[in-house]
Every structure is written in structure tokens, then in C-alpha cells.
Amino acid sequence: DTAVSQTPKYLVTQMGNDKSIKCEQNLGHDTMYWYKQDSKKFLKIMFSYNNKELIINETVPNRFSPKSPDKAHLNLHINSLELGDSAVYFCASSRFGQQFFGPGTRLTVL
Amino acid sequence: AQSVAQPEDQVNVAEGNPLTVKCTYSVSGNPYLFWYVQYPNRGLQFLLKYITGDNLVKGSYGFEAEFNKSQTSFHLKKPSALVSDSALYFCAVFGYALNFGKGTSLLVTP
């Protein structure tokens, strides 16, 4: 069984569209995260949720809105997509600091 | 602020030789340090962590890391490199989330 899963794996869309990426973990962890990896492979935290509550919101445009319906899920909704949003987005969950990452969603904005 | 630095963009090693991938950290308080590996078009895989205790930490796939408080370093090492070790390696420090270094590309040649 996959510990942290993300859908879709690839997402190609036009500028201005709205899209969502879903994440689910079956590890029973309380904390989940979204990270962004840009074209230079830099990894940066975007959001963190603990038990469905937002605890970190880095300097991310408010076009990005995370939603956590329960502690096993953390979805990422992006409005009005821009070219610069093209990246790989990783979901992760953790307990005691060690994080388990999903396979990533490669978003390409045309 | 918690941060790590990886001074090398790329490390080249011949198969069978020892390898070192460098990482230095800057934290207030006790550091929670991690190494992750990313194979091409894949997610991040946990290698090892230092929380407290023994300064030599052993991890997955024969990797180990040495925590050095006086030099504020946490270098990743392996006694004998394999071609299959070729990948992108990230050092990270945990604050409220993982703060990653820029990554070091390891190339092991036959």
C-alpha cells in the first residue's frame, strides 16, 4: 500500500485555469505538508497542516489554497494559474520530524 | 532561522571509491538534521536523520552521516560508491517543516 499518494501525477493546463491536486496518507500522521520543487530543483515548504489546522503558510500567493477535509487528506487548489506555477509539487506527512513524501505532481502551465 | 547549506552542486566519484556529500547547518538550539535522496523523476526518499545521541548515524543503502557540532556539519558518507547511487541528495533541517539545501548531484562513474 502506498503511504503517501498524490493525484494526478502529471497536470498540463492553460494559463488562467483553476486546478486541484489531491494528497492522501495512510500512515496515521497528524501533520501534512505541501512543498514546491522548481525547475532548478530547489525545494521549498508552502503549507503545513496539523490535524486539519493550518500551522505554516509561507509566502505563497493567495491563489494557492490548501484544504484539509480530514487529517488523512491535504488537497491543494490553485486559481488563475500562471506560467511560474510550473513545478513539481510534493505532498508529505510526518511524525516526529521525519517526513514521508508522495511521488509528486508535475504541473505544466502553458 | 533554521537553514542548511550544501556547498557543492555536483560530486563526481568513481565506483568503489568512498564518497562524501557536504552539508553545514545554522540553527538555534538542537538541530534535527536529515538526508534525503531523489532519483530522476521520482519523489524524495529518506536516508537518515540525526536527532540526538551518537554522532555517527547509519542509514539506508549503506549511507552514514557524521554530526559535528564544532564544525556545524552533517556530511553524508559511503565507504564504497555504486553507480546506482547517482542521484540528487538533499540535506535538510527541521524547524516547523523541512528546510532543504539546494541539493548536490552525485555522479558515480563505472
Coordinates of C-alpha atoms in Angstrom, one line a residue:
Chain A
D1 CA 0.0 0.0 0.0
T2 CA 1.3 3.5 -0.9
A3 CA 1.9 5.5 2.2
V4 CA 1.5 9.0 0.6
S5 CA -0.3 9.2 -2.7
Q6 CA -1.0 12.1 -4.9
T7 CA -3.2 12.6 -7.9
P8 CA -2.7 13.4 -10.7
K9 CA 0.9 12.6 -11.4
Y10 CA 1.0 14.9 -14.3
L11 CA -1.1 18.0 -14.9
V12 CA -0.9 20.1 -18.1
T13 CA -3.1 23.1 -18.3
Q14 CA -3.5 26.6 -19.8
M15 CA -2.8 29.9 -18.0
G16 CA -5.7 31.3 -16.1
N17 CA -7.2 27.9 -15.3
D18 CA -8.0 26.6 -11.9
K19 CA -6.7 23.2 -10.9
S20 CA -6.5 20.9 -7.8
I21 CA -4.0 18.3 -6.6
K22 CA -5.1 15.7 -4.1
C23 CA -3.0 14.1 -1.4
E24 CA -3.8 11.2 0.9
Q25 CA -1.7 9.5 3.5
N26 CA -2.5 6.2 5.3
L27 CA 0.2 6.4 7.9
G28 CA -2.0 7.9 10.6
H29 CA 0.2 11.0 10.8
D30 CA -1.2 14.2 12.2
T31 CA 0.9 16.7 10.1
M32 CA 0.9 17.1 6.4
Y33 CA 2.7 19.4 4.1
W34 CA 3.0 20.8 0.6
Y35 CA 6.4 21.5 -1.0
K36 CA 7.2 23.0 -4.3
Q37 CA 10.2 22.0 -6.4
D38 CA 11.1 24.4 -9.1
S39 CA 13.0 23.9 -12.3
K40 CA 16.3 24.3 -10.5
K41 CA 15.3 21.5 -8.1
F42 CA 15.0 23.9 -5.2
L43 CA 12.6 22.5 -2.6
K44 CA 10.5 24.9 -0.5
I45 CA 7.8 24.5 2.0
M46 CA 4.5 26.0 1.0
F47 CA 2.0 24.9 3.7
S48 CA 1.7 22.7 6.7
Y49 CA -1.4 21.4 8.4
N50 CA -1.6 19.7 11.8
N51 CA -4.8 17.8 12.5
K52 CA -6.7 19.7 9.8
E53 CA -5.5 23.1 11.0
L54 CA -3.1 25.4 9.1
I55 CA 0.2 25.9 11.0
I56 CA 2.5 27.2 8.3
N57 CA 1.7 29.4 5.4
E58 CA 4.9 30.6 3.7
T59 CA 5.0 33.5 1.3
V60 CA 2.8 31.8 -1.2
P61 CA 0.4 33.8 -3.4
N62 CA -3.2 33.6 -2.2
R63 CA -4.1 31.9 -5.5
F64 CA -2.9 28.8 -3.7
S65 CA -5.4 27.4 -1.2
P66 CA -4.9 24.2 0.8
K67 CA -7.8 22.3 2.1
S68 CA -7.8 19.5 4.6
P69 CA -11.1 17.7 4.9
D70 CA -9.7 15.3 7.4
K71 CA -6.2 14.5 8.8
A72 CA -5.5 11.9 6.1
H73 CA -6.1 14.3 3.2
L74 CA -4.5 17.6 2.2
N75 CA -5.5 19.0 -1.2
L76 CA -4.0 22.0 -3.0
H77 CA -6.2 24.2 -5.1
I78 CA -4.6 26.7 -7.4
N79 CA -6.6 29.6 -9.0
S80 CA -5.7 31.6 -12.1
L81 CA -2.6 29.5 -12.9
E82 CA 0.5 31.4 -14.1
L83 CA 3.5 30.2 -16.1
G84 CA 5.6 30.5 -13.0
D85 CA 3.5 27.9 -11.2
S86 CA 5.0 25.2 -13.4
A87 CA 6.9 23.0 -10.9
V88 CA 6.7 19.6 -9.2
Y89 CA 4.5 19.7 -6.1
F90 CA 5.2 17.2 -3.3
C91 CA 2.9 16.3 -0.5
A92 CA 4.3 14.9 2.7
S93 CA 3.2 13.7 6.1
S94 CA 5.2 13.4 9.2
R95 CA 5.6 12.3 12.7
F96 CA 8.4 13.4 15.0
G97 CA 10.0 15.4 12.1
Q98 CA 10.7 12.6 9.7
Q99 CA 8.7 13.2 6.6
F100 CA 7.3 10.7 4.1
F101 CA 6.9 12.1 0.6
G102 CA 4.4 11.4 -2.1
P103 CA 5.6 10.8 -5.7
G104 CA 5.0 14.3 -6.8
T105 CA 2.7 16.1 -9.3
R106 CA 4.4 17.7 -12.2
L107 CA 2.4 20.8 -13.1
T108 CA 3.0 22.4 -16.5
V109 CA 1.3 25.7 -17.3
L110 CA 1.2 26.6 -21.0
Chain B
A1 CA 16.1 30.7 11.3
Q2 CA 17.0 27.1 10.6
S3 CA 19.0 26.6 7.5
V4 CA 21.4 24.2 5.8
A5 CA 23.9 24.8 3.1
Q6 CA 25.3 22.3 0.5
P7 CA 28.4 23.9 -1.0
E8 CA 28.8 21.6 -3.9
D9 CA 26.5 21.5 -6.9
Q10 CA 28.0 18.2 -8.1
V11 CA 30.2 15.5 -6.7
N12 CA 31.9 13.0 -9.1
V13 CA 33.2 9.7 -7.7
A14 CA 34.5 6.5 -9.3
E15 CA 32.6 3.4 -8.4
G16 CA 34.2 1.6 -5.5
N17 CA 35.7 4.8 -4.0
P18 CA 34.4 6.5 -0.9
L19 CA 32.0 9.4 -1.3
T20 CA 31.2 12.4 0.8
V21 CA 28.5 14.9 0.2
K22 CA 28.8 18.0 2.4
C23 CA 26.3 19.8 4.4
T24 CA 26.6 22.6 7.0
Y25 CA 23.8 23.9 9.2
S26 CA 22.8 27.0 11.0
V27 CA 20.2 26.6 13.8
S28 CA 19.3 27.9 17.1
G29 CA 19.1 25.2 19.6
N30 CA 19.5 21.5 18.9
P31 CA 19.3 20.6 15.2
Y32 CA 17.1 17.9 13.7
L33 CA 19.0 17.0 10.5
F34 CA 18.0 14.8 7.6
W35 CA 19.4 13.5 4.4
Y36 CA 17.0 12.6 1.5
V37 CA 17.8 11.3 -2.0
Q38 CA 15.9 11.9 -5.2
Y39 CA 16.3 9.7 -8.2
P40 CA 15.3 11.1 -11.6
N41 CA 11.6 11.8 -11.9
R42 CA 10.9 10.3 -8.5
G43 CA 9.9 11.5 -5.1
L44 CA 12.2 12.0 -2.1
Q45 CA 13.4 9.0 -0.2
F46 CA 14.5 9.3 3.4
L47 CA 18.1 8.2 4.0
L48 CA 18.9 9.0 7.6
K49 CA 18.4 11.5 10.4
Y50 CA 20.1 13.0 13.4
I51 CA 18.0 14.0 16.4
T52 CA 20.3 13.3 19.4
G53 CA 22.8 10.7 20.5
D54 CA 25.6 9.1 18.6
N55 CA 27.3 11.5 16.2
L56 CA 27.6 8.8 13.6
V57 CA 24.3 8.0 12.1
K58 CA 23.7 5.0 9.9
G59 CA 21.0 5.0 7.3
S60 CA 19.6 3.2 4.3
Y61 CA 21.6 1.8 1.3
G62 CA 24.9 1.8 3.3
F63 CA 25.0 5.5 3.8
E64 CA 26.0 7.2 7.0
A65 CA 26.4 10.7 8.2
E66 CA 28.6 12.3 10.9
F67 CA 27.2 15.1 13.0
N68 CA 29.9 17.5 14.0
K69 CA 28.8 20.2 16.4
S70 CA 32.0 22.2 16.5
Q71 CA 32.1 22.5 12.7
T72 CA 28.3 22.6 12.4
S73 CA 28.4 20.0 9.7
F74 CA 26.4 16.9 8.8
H75 CA 28.3 15.3 5.9
L76 CA 26.9 12.3 4.1
K77 CA 29.3 9.4 3.5
K78 CA 29.5 6.0 2.0
P79 CA 32.6 3.8 2.1
S80 CA 32.2 2.4 -1.5
A81 CA 30.1 4.1 -4.1
L82 CA 27.9 2.3 -6.6
V83 CA 26.8 3.6 -10.0
S84 CA 23.2 3.2 -8.7
D85 CA 23.9 5.8 -6.0
S86 CA 23.9 8.5 -8.8
A87 CA 21.1 10.8 -7.8
L88 CA 20.3 14.2 -6.2
Y89 CA 20.9 14.4 -2.5
F90 CA 19.3 16.9 -0.1
C91 CA 20.3 17.9 3.3
A92 CA 17.5 19.3 5.4
V93 CA 16.9 20.7 8.9
F94 CA 13.5 20.5 10.6
G95 CA 12.0 23.6 12.2
Y96 CA 8.2 23.7 11.7
A97 CA 8.9 22.0 8.3
L98 CA 11.9 20.8 6.4
N99 CA 14.2 23.5 5.2
F100 CA 16.2 21.9 2.4
G101 CA 19.6 22.7 1.0
K102 CA 19.9 23.3 -2.7
G103 CA 20.8 19.8 -3.4
T104 CA 24.0 18.1 -4.6
S105 CA 24.1 15.9 -7.7
L106 CA 26.1 12.8 -7.2
L107 CA 27.5 11.1 -10.2
V108 CA 29.2 7.7 -9.8
T109 CA 31.1 6.6 -12.8
P110 CA 32.0 2.9 -13.6

